[in-house]
Coordinates of C-alpha atoms in Angstrom, one line a residue:
Chain N
M72 CA 4.9 -18.2 -4.5
T73 CA 4.7 -17.8 -0.7
D74 CA 5.2 -14.5 1.0
K75 CA 8.6 -15.6 2.2
E76 CA 9.8 -16.5 -1.3
K77 CA 8.4 -13.2 -2.5
H78 CA 10.5 -11.3 0.0
G79 CA 13.6 -13.3 -0.7
Q80 CA 13.3 -12.4 -4.4
L81 CA 12.7 -8.7 -3.5
N82 CA 15.8 -8.6 -1.4
R83 CA 17.8 -10.0 -4.3
E84 CA 16.3 -7.5 -6.7
A85 CA 17.2 -4.7 -4.3
L86 CA 20.8 -5.9 -4.1
A87 CA 20.9 -6.0 -7.9
T88 CA 19.7 -2.4 -8.0
L89 CA 22.4 -1.4 -5.6
G90 CA 24.9 -3.2 -7.8
L91 CA 23.8 -1.3 -10.8
Y92 CA 24.1 1.9 -8.8
G93 CA 27.6 1.0 -7.7
I94 CA 28.7 0.3 -11.3
F95 CA 27.3 3.6 -12.5
F96 CA 29.2 5.4 -9.8
L97 CA 32.5 3.7 -10.7
W98 CA 32.0 4.4 -14.4
W99 CA 31.1 8.0 -13.7
Y100 CA 34.0 8.5 -11.3
G101 CA 36.6 6.5 -13.3
W102 CA 36.2 8.3 -16.7
G103 CA 35.4 11.7 -15.1
Y104 CA 38.3 12.0 -12.8
G105 CA 40.5 9.5 -14.6
L106 CA 40.7 11.3 -17.9
G107 CA 39.5 14.7 -16.6
S108 CA 42.4 15.8 -14.4
G109 CA 45.2 18.2 -15.3
N110 CA 45.2 20.9 -17.9
P111 CA 41.9 21.2 -20.0
E112 CA 44.0 22.1 -23.0
S113 CA 45.7 18.7 -23.0
Y114 CA 42.4 16.7 -23.0
T115 CA 41.3 14.8 -26.0
Y116 CA 38.3 16.4 -27.8
L117 CA 35.6 14.9 -29.9
F118 CA 32.8 16.9 -31.5
G119 CA 34.0 19.9 -29.5
L120 CA 33.6 18.2 -26.1
P121 CA 36.3 16.6 -24.0
L122 CA 36.5 12.8 -24.0
W123 CA 36.1 12.4 -20.3
F124 CA 32.7 14.1 -20.5
L125 CA 31.5 12.0 -23.4
L126 CA 32.5 8.8 -21.7
S127 CA 31.5 9.6 -18.2
C128 CA 28.3 11.4 -18.8
V129 CA 26.9 10.5 -22.2
G130 CA 28.4 7.0 -22.2
G131 CA 27.4 6.5 -18.6
W132 CA 23.8 7.4 -19.2
L133 CA 23.4 5.2 -22.2
G134 CA 25.4 2.4 -20.7
I135 CA 23.4 2.3 -17.5
S136 CA 20.1 2.5 -19.4
L137 CA 21.2 -0.6 -21.2
G138 CA 22.4 -2.2 -18.0
V139 CA 19.0 -1.6 -16.3
F140 CA 17.3 -3.0 -19.3
W141 CA 19.4 -6.2 -19.2
V142 CA 19.1 -6.7 -15.4
V143 CA 15.4 -6.0 -15.3
R144 CA 14.6 -8.3 -18.2
G145 CA 17.0 -11.1 -17.2
F146 CA 16.8 -11.1 -13.4
F147 CA 13.7 -9.3 -12.1
R148 CA 10.6 -11.5 -11.8
E149 CA 6.9 -10.9 -12.1
I150 CA 5.6 -10.9 -8.6
P151 CA 1.9 -11.0 -8.0
F152 CA 1.0 -8.2 -5.6
E153 CA -2.5 -9.4 -4.7
E154 CA -3.1 -12.0 -2.1
T155 CA -3.2 -15.5 -3.6
P156 CA -4.5 -18.6 -1.7
E157 CA -0.9 -20.0 -2.0
S158 CA 0.8 -16.9 -0.5
S159 CA -1.3 -16.9 2.7
R160 CA -0.6 -20.6 3.1
Chain U
M440 CA 2.6 43.6 -27.8
S441 CA 2.1 41.2 -30.7
L442 CA 5.3 39.4 -29.5
Q443 CA 3.6 38.8 -26.2
M444 CA 0.4 37.6 -27.8
N445 CA 2.3 35.1 -29.9
M446 CA 3.8 33.6 -26.8
L447 CA 0.6 33.8 -24.7
L448 CA -1.5 31.9 -27.1
P449 CA 0.4 28.5 -26.9
M450 CA 0.9 29.0 -23.2
G451 CA -2.8 29.6 -22.7
L452 CA -3.7 26.6 -24.8
Y453 CA -1.3 24.5 -22.7
L454 CA -2.9 25.6 -19.4
C455 CA -6.4 25.0 -20.8
C456 CA -5.3 21.5 -21.8
M457 CA -4.2 20.7 -18.2
L458 CA -7.5 22.0 -16.9
G459 CA -9.3 19.9 -19.4
I460 CA -7.6 16.8 -18.1
G461 CA -8.7 17.6 -14.6
I462 CA -12.3 18.1 -15.6
Y463 CA -12.3 15.0 -17.7
V464 CA -10.9 12.8 -14.9
H465 CA -13.4 14.3 -12.5
R466 CA -16.3 13.5 -14.8
S467 CA -15.2 10.0 -15.6
A468 CA -14.7 9.0 -12.0
S469 CA -16.8 6.0 -11.2
P470 CA -17.6 6.2 -7.5
G471 CA -19.2 2.7 -7.6
K472 CA -16.1 0.6 -7.1
G473 CA -13.6 0.9 -4.4
S474 CA -13.4 3.6 -1.7
F475 CA -13.1 7.3 -2.3
L476 CA -9.7 7.5 -0.6
Q477 CA -8.2 4.7 -2.8
H478 CA -9.5 6.5 -5.8
Y479 CA -8.7 10.1 -5.0
F480 CA -5.3 9.7 -3.4
I481 CA -3.7 6.7 -5.2
G482 CA -5.8 6.3 -8.4
D483 CA -6.9 2.7 -7.6
R484 CA -3.2 1.6 -8.1
G485 CA -3.7 1.7 -11.9
M486 CA -0.5 3.3 -13.2
G487 CA 1.2 1.6 -16.1
G488 CA 4.9 1.7 -16.8
F489 CA 5.1 4.8 -19.0
V490 CA 2.9 6.9 -16.6
L491 CA 4.8 5.7 -13.6
A492 CA 8.1 6.6 -15.1
M493 CA 6.9 10.1 -16.2
T494 CA 5.2 11.0 -13.0
L495 CA 8.2 10.0 -10.9
I496 CA 10.5 12.1 -13.1
A497 CA 8.2 15.0 -13.5
T498 CA 7.6 15.3 -9.8
Y499 CA 11.3 15.0 -9.1
T500 CA 12.5 17.5 -11.7
S501 CA 11.5 21.0 -10.5
A502 CA 12.4 24.6 -11.3
S503 CA 16.0 23.9 -10.2
S504 CA 16.6 21.3 -12.9
F505 CA 15.2 23.4 -15.6
I506 CA 16.3 26.9 -14.7
G507 CA 18.7 27.0 -11.7
G508 CA 21.0 24.1 -12.6
P509 CA 21.4 25.0 -16.3
G510 CA 22.1 28.6 -15.2
V511 CA 25.0 27.4 -13.0
A512 CA 26.2 25.2 -15.9
S513 CA 26.6 28.3 -18.0
V514 CA 29.0 29.6 -15.5
K515 CA 30.8 26.5 -14.2
G516 CA 30.7 24.5 -17.4
L517 CA 30.9 20.7 -17.8
G518 CA 31.8 20.2 -14.2
W519 CA 28.2 21.2 -13.3
V520 CA 26.8 18.9 -16.0
F521 CA 29.0 16.1 -14.6
L522 CA 27.3 16.9 -11.2
A523 CA 23.8 16.9 -12.6
M524 CA 24.4 13.4 -14.1
I525 CA 24.6 12.0 -10.6
Q526 CA 20.8 12.0 -10.9
V527 CA 20.6 9.6 -13.8
P528 CA 19.8 6.6 -11.5
T529 CA 16.9 8.4 -9.7
A530 CA 14.2 6.3 -11.3
F531 CA 15.7 2.8 -11.2
L532 CA 17.1 3.3 -7.7
T533 CA 13.8 4.4 -6.1
L534 CA 11.7 1.9 -8.0
G535 CA 14.1 -1.0 -7.7
I536 CA 14.5 -0.6 -4.0
L537 CA 11.2 0.6 -2.8
G538 CA 8.7 -0.2 -5.6
K539 CA 7.7 -3.9 -5.2
K540 CA 8.0 -4.0 -1.4
L541 CA 5.6 -1.0 -1.1
A542 CA 3.3 -2.4 -3.7
L543 CA 3.0 -5.7 -1.9
I544 CA 2.5 -4.1 1.6
S545 CA 0.3 -1.2 0.6
R546 CA -2.2 -3.6 -0.9
K547 CA -2.3 -5.6 2.3
I548 CA -2.9 -2.6 4.5
Q549 CA -5.0 -0.7 2.0
G550 CA -2.5 2.1 2.3
V551 CA -2.6 5.2 0.3
T552 CA 0.0 7.5 1.9
V553 CA 3.5 7.2 3.2
M554 CA 2.1 7.6 6.7
D555 CA -0.1 4.6 6.3
Y556 CA 3.1 2.6 5.7
L557 CA 4.9 4.2 8.7
W558 CA 1.9 3.4 10.9
A559 CA 1.7 -0.2 9.7
R560 CA 5.4 -0.7 10.3
Y561 CA 6.0 1.2 13.5
R562 CA 2.6 1.4 15.2
S563 CA 3.4 4.8 16.8
K564 CA 0.9 7.7 16.8
M565 CA 3.7 10.0 17.9
L566 CA 5.7 9.1 14.8
V567 CA 2.8 9.6 12.4
L568 CA 1.9 12.9 13.9
L569 CA 5.5 14.1 13.8
A570 CA 6.1 12.8 10.3
S571 CA 2.9 14.4 9.0
L572 CA 3.7 17.8 10.4
T573 CA 7.3 17.7 9.1
M574 CA 6.1 16.8 5.7
L575 CA 3.3 19.4 5.7
I576 CA 5.7 22.2 6.6
F577 CA 8.4 21.3 4.1
F578 CA 5.9 20.6 1.3
L579 CA 4.2 24.0 1.9
A580 CA 7.5 25.8 1.7
I581 CA 8.5 23.9 -1.5
M582 CA 5.1 24.6 -3.1
V583 CA 5.3 28.3 -2.4
A584 CA 8.9 28.5 -3.8
Q585 CA 7.9 26.7 -6.9
C586 CA 4.8 28.9 -7.4
I587 CA 7.1 31.9 -7.1
G588 CA 9.3 30.4 -9.8
G589 CA 6.3 29.8 -12.1
A590 CA 5.1 33.4 -11.7
R591 CA 8.5 34.8 -12.3
L592 CA 8.7 32.8 -15.5
F593 CA 5.5 34.3 -16.8
Q594 CA 6.8 37.7 -15.8
V595 CA 10.2 37.4 -17.5
M596 CA 9.0 35.5 -20.6
A597 CA 5.6 37.1 -21.4
G598 CA 5.6 40.3 -19.5
I599 CA 2.6 39.3 -17.3
P600 CA 2.6 41.1 -14.0
Y601 CA 3.8 38.9 -11.1
G602 CA 0.4 38.8 -9.3
A603 CA -1.6 38.0 -12.4
G604 CA 0.8 35.3 -13.5
L605 CA 0.7 33.7 -10.1
A606 CA -3.1 33.8 -10.0
L607 CA -3.3 32.2 -13.5
F608 CA -0.7 29.5 -12.7
A609 CA -2.1 28.7 -9.2
L610 CA -5.7 28.6 -10.5
V611 CA -4.9 26.0 -13.1
V612 CA -2.8 23.7 -10.9
V613 CA -5.1 23.9 -7.9
L614 CA -8.2 23.3 -10.1
Y615 CA -7.0 20.2 -11.9
T616 CA -5.4 18.7 -8.8
T617 CA -8.5 19.3 -6.7
L618 CA -11.0 18.0 -9.3
G619 CA -9.1 15.0 -10.5
G620 CA -7.0 13.9 -7.6
F621 CA -4.2 11.4 -8.1
R622 CA -5.2 10.3 -11.6
A623 CA -5.3 13.9 -12.9
V624 CA -1.9 14.5 -11.3
V625 CA -0.2 11.5 -12.9
I626 CA -1.9 12.0 -16.3
T627 CA -0.9 15.7 -16.5
D628 CA 2.5 14.7 -15.2
A629 CA 2.9 12.2 -18.1
L630 CA 1.9 14.9 -20.5
Q631 CA 4.2 17.5 -18.8
G632 CA 7.0 15.0 -18.9
A633 CA 6.6 14.6 -22.7
V634 CA 6.5 18.4 -23.0
M635 CA 9.8 18.6 -21.0
I636 CA 11.4 16.1 -23.3
F637 CA 10.5 18.0 -26.5
A638 CA 11.3 21.4 -25.0
T639 CA 14.8 20.1 -24.1
L640 CA 15.3 18.5 -27.5
F641 CA 14.3 21.6 -29.5
L642 CA 16.0 24.1 -27.2
L643 CA 19.3 22.2 -27.2
A644 CA 19.2 21.9 -31.0
A645 CA 18.4 25.6 -31.4
V646 CA 21.2 26.7 -29.0
V647 CA 23.8 24.5 -30.6
R648 CA 22.8 25.7 -34.0
A649 CA 22.9 29.4 -32.9
G650 CA 26.4 28.7 -31.5
G651 CA 27.6 27.5 -34.9
G652 CA 27.3 23.8 -34.3
L653 CA 28.9 21.4 -31.8
E654 CA 32.5 21.7 -33.0
V655 CA 32.5 25.5 -33.3
A656 CA 30.6 26.2 -30.1
G657 CA 32.8 23.8 -28.2
E658 CA 36.0 25.3 -29.7
T659 CA 34.8 28.8 -28.8
L660 CA 34.2 27.9 -25.1
R661 CA 37.4 26.0 -24.9
T662 CA 39.4 29.0 -26.1
L663 CA 37.6 31.6 -24.0
H664 CA 36.9 29.6 -20.9
P665 CA 39.1 26.5 -20.7
E666 CA 38.0 25.9 -17.1
M667 CA 34.5 25.1 -18.4
M668 CA 36.0 21.9 -19.9
D669 CA 37.2 20.5 -16.6
P670 CA 35.3 18.4 -14.0
T671 CA 36.6 20.6 -11.2
S672 CA 35.8 23.8 -13.1
G673 CA 39.3 25.2 -12.7
G674 CA 39.5 24.0 -9.1
T675 CA 36.3 25.7 -7.9
L676 CA 34.3 22.4 -7.6
G677 CA 36.0 20.3 -4.9
K678 CA 35.9 16.6 -5.1
P679 CA 34.3 16.1 -1.6
F680 CA 31.6 18.7 -2.5
L681 CA 30.8 17.0 -5.8
L682 CA 30.9 13.5 -4.3
S683 CA 28.5 14.5 -1.5
F684 CA 25.8 15.0 -4.2
W685 CA 25.8 11.2 -4.5
V686 CA 24.0 11.4 -1.1
L687 CA 21.9 14.6 -1.6
V688 CA 20.5 13.8 -5.0
G689 CA 21.6 10.1 -5.0
L690 CA 20.9 7.6 -2.2
G691 CA 19.0 10.3 -0.2
I692 CA 16.1 10.6 -2.7
L693 CA 15.0 7.2 -1.3
G694 CA 13.6 9.2 1.6
L695 CA 11.5 11.7 -0.4
P696 CA 7.8 11.0 0.4
Q697 CA 6.7 12.3 -3.0
T698 CA 8.7 9.6 -4.8
T699 CA 8.0 6.9 -2.2
V700 CA 4.3 7.2 -2.7
R701 CA 4.7 6.4 -6.4
G702 CA 5.7 2.9 -5.2
M703 CA 2.1 2.4 -3.9
G704 CA 0.3 3.4 -7.1
F705 CA 1.4 1.2 -10.0
R706 CA -0.5 -1.8 -11.4
D707 CA 1.9 -4.8 -11.6
S708 CA 5.5 -5.9 -11.8
R709 CA 5.7 -5.4 -15.5
S710 CA 4.8 -1.7 -15.1
L711 CA 7.6 -1.3 -12.6
H712 CA 10.1 -3.0 -14.8
N713 CA 9.2 -0.8 -17.8
A714 CA 9.2 2.3 -15.7
M715 CA 12.8 1.6 -14.5
I716 CA 14.1 1.4 -18.0
I717 CA 12.0 4.4 -19.4
G718 CA 12.7 6.5 -16.3
T719 CA 16.5 6.1 -16.5
L720 CA 16.5 7.0 -20.2
V721 CA 14.3 10.0 -19.7
V722 CA 15.8 11.5 -16.6
G723 CA 19.3 11.2 -18.1
F724 CA 18.2 12.9 -21.3
L725 CA 16.5 15.8 -19.4
M726 CA 19.5 16.4 -17.1
L727 CA 22.1 16.1 -19.9
G728 CA 20.1 18.1 -22.4
M729 CA 19.0 21.0 -20.2
H730 CA 22.4 21.4 -18.6
L731 CA 24.1 21.4 -22.0
V732 CA 21.7 24.1 -23.1
G733 CA 23.1 26.2 -20.2
F734 CA 26.6 25.2 -21.1
F735 CA 26.4 26.0 -24.8
G736 CA 24.3 29.1 -24.0
R737 CA 27.4 30.8 -22.6
V738 CA 28.6 31.6 -26.1
L739 CA 25.3 33.4 -26.9
L740 CA 24.8 35.4 -23.7
P741 CA 26.3 38.6 -22.4
E742 CA 28.8 38.0 -19.6
G743 CA 27.6 38.5 -16.0
L744 CA 23.9 37.6 -16.7
S745 CA 22.2 36.3 -13.5
P746 CA 22.2 32.4 -13.7
D747 CA 18.4 32.3 -13.2
L748 CA 17.8 34.4 -16.3
V749 CA 19.9 32.1 -18.6
I750 CA 17.2 29.7 -19.7
P751 CA 14.4 32.3 -20.1
T752 CA 16.8 34.6 -22.1
L753 CA 18.1 31.8 -24.3
T754 CA 14.6 30.6 -25.1
V755 CA 13.5 34.1 -26.2
Q756 CA 16.7 34.6 -28.1
V757 CA 17.0 31.4 -30.1
L758 CA 13.4 30.5 -30.8
P759 CA 10.7 32.4 -32.7
P760 CA 8.1 33.8 -30.3
F761 CA 5.4 31.3 -31.0
W762 CA 7.8 28.4 -30.5
A763 CA 9.3 30.1 -27.4
G764 CA 5.7 30.2 -26.0
I765 CA 5.4 26.4 -26.5
F766 CA 8.9 25.6 -25.2
I767 CA 8.7 27.8 -22.1
A768 CA 6.0 25.2 -21.2
G769 CA 9.0 22.9 -20.5
P770 CA 10.1 24.6 -17.2
L771 CA 6.5 25.5 -16.5
A772 CA 5.6 21.8 -16.7
A773 CA 8.5 21.0 -14.4
I774 CA 7.1 23.4 -11.9
M775 CA 3.5 22.4 -12.2
S776 CA 4.2 18.7 -12.0
T777 CA 6.0 19.2 -8.7
V778 CA 3.4 21.4 -7.2
D779 CA 0.4 19.2 -8.1
S780 CA 2.0 16.1 -6.4
L781 CA 3.0 17.9 -3.2
L782 CA -0.4 19.5 -3.0
L783 CA -2.2 16.2 -3.2
L784 CA 0.1 14.6 -0.7
A785 CA -0.2 17.4 1.7
A786 CA -4.0 17.2 1.5
A787 CA -3.8 13.4 2.0
A788 CA -1.7 14.1 5.1
L789 CA -4.3 16.4 6.6
V790 CA -7.4 14.3 5.6
K791 CA -6.2 10.7 5.9
D792 CA -3.2 10.8 8.3
L793 CA -4.4 13.5 10.7
Y794 CA -8.2 13.9 10.5
I795 CA -9.4 10.3 10.0
R796 CA -6.7 8.7 12.1
F797 CA -6.8 11.0 15.1
V798 CA -10.1 13.0 15.0
S799 CA -12.8 11.0 13.4
P800 CA -11.9 7.3 12.5
G801 CA -15.6 6.6 11.6
A802 CA -16.1 9.4 9.1
T803 CA -18.5 8.6 6.2
E804 CA -17.4 8.4 2.6
K805 CA -19.4 11.5 1.9
T806 CA -17.6 13.6 4.6
I807 CA -14.3 12.2 3.5
S808 CA -14.8 13.1 -0.2
R809 CA -16.1 16.6 0.7
M810 CA -13.1 17.2 3.0
S811 CA -10.6 15.9 0.4
F812 CA -11.8 18.3 -2.2
G813 CA -12.1 21.2 0.3
I814 CA -8.7 20.7 1.8
T815 CA -6.9 20.3 -1.5
A816 CA -8.4 23.5 -2.7
L817 CA -7.7 25.3 0.6
L818 CA -4.1 24.3 0.7
G819 CA -3.6 25.4 -2.9
V820 CA -5.1 28.8 -2.0
A821 CA -2.9 29.1 1.0
A822 CA 0.2 28.4 -1.1
F823 CA -1.0 31.0 -3.6
L824 CA -1.5 33.7 -0.9
L825 CA 1.9 32.9 0.6
A826 CA 3.6 33.2 -2.8
L827 CA 1.8 36.5 -3.4
N828 CA 3.8 38.1 -0.7
P829 CA 6.3 35.5 0.5
P830 CA 7.2 35.7 4.2
D831 CA 10.9 35.4 4.9
L832 CA 10.3 32.3 7.1
I833 CA 8.8 30.3 4.1
V834 CA 11.6 31.3 1.8
W835 CA 14.1 30.3 4.5
I836 CA 12.4 26.9 5.2
N837 CA 12.4 26.1 1.5
L838 CA 16.2 26.2 1.5
F839 CA 16.1 23.3 4.0
A840 CA 13.2 21.5 2.6
F841 CA 14.8 19.0 0.2
G842 CA 17.6 17.9 2.6
G843 CA 15.2 18.1 5.6
L844 CA 12.8 15.7 4.0
E845 CA 15.6 13.3 3.4
A846 CA 16.9 13.7 6.9
A847 CA 13.4 13.0 8.3
F848 CA 12.3 10.1 6.1
L849 CA 15.3 8.3 4.6
W850 CA 16.0 5.8 7.3
P851 CA 12.5 5.2 8.6
T852 CA 11.4 4.5 5.0
V853 CA 14.3 2.3 3.9
L854 CA 15.3 0.5 7.1
G855 CA 11.6 -0.2 7.9
L856 CA 11.4 -2.3 4.7
Y857 CA 14.7 -4.1 5.0
W858 CA 15.7 -4.3 8.6
K859 CA 13.6 -6.5 10.9
R860 CA 14.9 -5.0 14.1
A861 CA 13.8 -1.4 13.1
N862 CA 11.2 -0.1 15.5
A863 CA 9.3 3.0 16.6
S864 CA 12.0 4.3 19.0
G865 CA 14.6 4.0 16.3
A866 CA 12.4 5.8 13.8
L867 CA 11.5 8.6 16.2
L868 CA 15.1 9.1 17.2
G869 CA 16.3 9.0 13.6
M870 CA 13.7 11.4 12.4
L871 CA 14.1 14.0 15.2
G872 CA 17.9 13.6 15.2
G873 CA 18.0 14.0 11.4
V874 CA 15.9 17.1 11.2
G875 CA 17.6 18.7 14.2
A876 CA 21.0 17.9 13.0
Y877 CA 20.1 19.3 9.6
F878 CA 19.1 22.6 10.9
W879 CA 22.1 22.8 13.2
C880 CA 24.6 21.9 10.5
S881 CA 23.0 24.3 8.0
L882 CA 23.0 27.2 10.5
N883 CA 26.5 26.6 11.6
A884 CA 27.8 25.9 8.1
F885 CA 29.1 22.5 9.2
N886 CA 30.6 21.2 6.0
P887 CA 33.5 18.8 6.8
L888 CA 36.0 18.6 3.9
G889 CA 33.7 20.9 2.0
M890 CA 31.0 18.3 1.8
H891 CA 27.3 19.2 1.7
Q892 CA 25.9 19.0 5.2
I893 CA 23.5 16.2 4.3
V894 CA 26.3 13.6 4.6
P895 CA 27.1 14.1 8.3
V896 CA 23.4 14.6 9.0
L897 CA 22.3 11.3 7.5
L898 CA 25.1 9.5 9.4
F899 CA 24.0 11.1 12.6
S900 CA 20.4 10.2 11.9
L901 CA 21.4 6.6 11.1
L902 CA 23.2 6.4 14.4
G903 CA 20.1 7.6 16.2
F904 CA 18.0 5.1 14.3
V905 CA 20.2 2.1 15.0
A906 CA 20.6 3.0 18.7
G907 CA 16.9 3.6 19.2
S908 CA 16.0 0.3 17.5
W909 CA 18.6 -1.6 19.5
F910 CA 17.4 -0.4 22.9
G911 CA 13.7 -0.2 22.0
K912 CA 11.2 -3.0 22.0
K913 CA 11.3 -5.6 19.2
P914 CA 8.5 -5.2 16.6
D915 CA 5.4 -7.4 17.0
P916 CA 5.3 -10.7 15.2
E917 CA 2.3 -9.6 13.1
V918 CA 4.3 -6.6 11.8
L919 CA 7.2 -8.9 10.9
E920 CA 4.8 -11.3 9.2
L921 CA 3.3 -8.5 7.2
F922 CA 6.6 -6.9 6.2
F923 CA 9.0 -9.9 5.8
G924 CA 6.7 -12.9 5.3
E925 CA 8.2 -14.5 8.4
K926 CA 8.3 -14.0 12.1

């Protein structure tokens, strides 16, 4: 892998990271403010906690952990950090 | 008295254990291979995935995540837990964006500090000097504040007088950090991270049980304080305010030097990949768990209790003394793991970034190693003395430290890695503009739409950075080759 190829892959990995970040934001925002607006008395409750919280916070945390796992395993690549004869061309 | 002894014993054992790690690492150091600086300040870049994840999180989580935040959650309710969960991406965001680039570059330049990176990228003595001083001042203020938190904890929990608790606490942290350097810091961080996880788990279980189980405790809170079930906490948490935390404890953390430097110290790609997964799971668990402890704790506590006393009081109330002694180690671990990392980075700034670079570039290994031990210890003692009788100025600076570090370092760190045009004039303008704007906005309570001031500050700093880079000189071809693999 040349240095240029390494940096190309790193840029793509950074974008993937930002993508995950964006998805987490939308999930957090969507369930949180989507279900959690209005009168707290009228929310749906499960195990004593409102559904918006369970989906947005508990679900969001577990979901994004799974997402990170999936993206890192499937898309991130093993990049040698030490100088190799090939990388210095 | 016996109650105190019961709690002191596990706490004492815990502190001894940390000390033991410092001594062990110091003894097992092999001065033969590699330079002292590489060994002492970055641990020969040997961190594996688990240790990397834990040290990143342990350094990031401080007294505020373990005591302050949960205390507020007991007043505001789930809205504050909702806010805390913004920090779930901390680990994968920092590592995914900064990790591999820094790993690649720091090996080429033999860099051990954030300033080494800034120097290699911007080639400006002025910038390095300014950045080092900014970092030193903010770090010192944070360390003092965290030490105060640690000593208060001893005071509230075990009845140890403030001065004695502080001395004990500071002695242990300073000794193991000075003796063992980076390796001692990250190994103790990993252990402290594990302690935090267990403390959170047991405390949450105990609090929910004491409240009568999830259903009952939730039902009680819902009846007594319905606003605690709402993301806006009955309209007291505005949306712009809440959303601005996506910058303050979200994207902004990419600028914190204490997390950035972790990107220079890990072994290989696989370690980073694992750390991203482990780190996300762990940081989410800690934030969710501790803030829920505060939330459910509301049913057990008298009304009107000061938020900072919520966690200490709950711990003593729901756990038997011996176990309380063990689990108070959770917040203590959060504090120690923050102080040790800042202490070492501040020492590195003085020794490597200021002394070797500006005063004596040809210093021998022996001088460097003596100075490193000496300065680390000295800084620790300084923090201790300042915490003993905290000057108002330090307490005041600490309020600005977290956001101030972001305002100074975010753009120079991130844009240096990803924007070819970024140069020294941009970095200087961004840094000066950011810190200046931060103080101005904070003093004048400039919070447009009720947002935290960090949002306008980082926009202003970005503007300065882009303008400076645009009008300044293009970076040298060697710099571009080093950082982007092409000219």
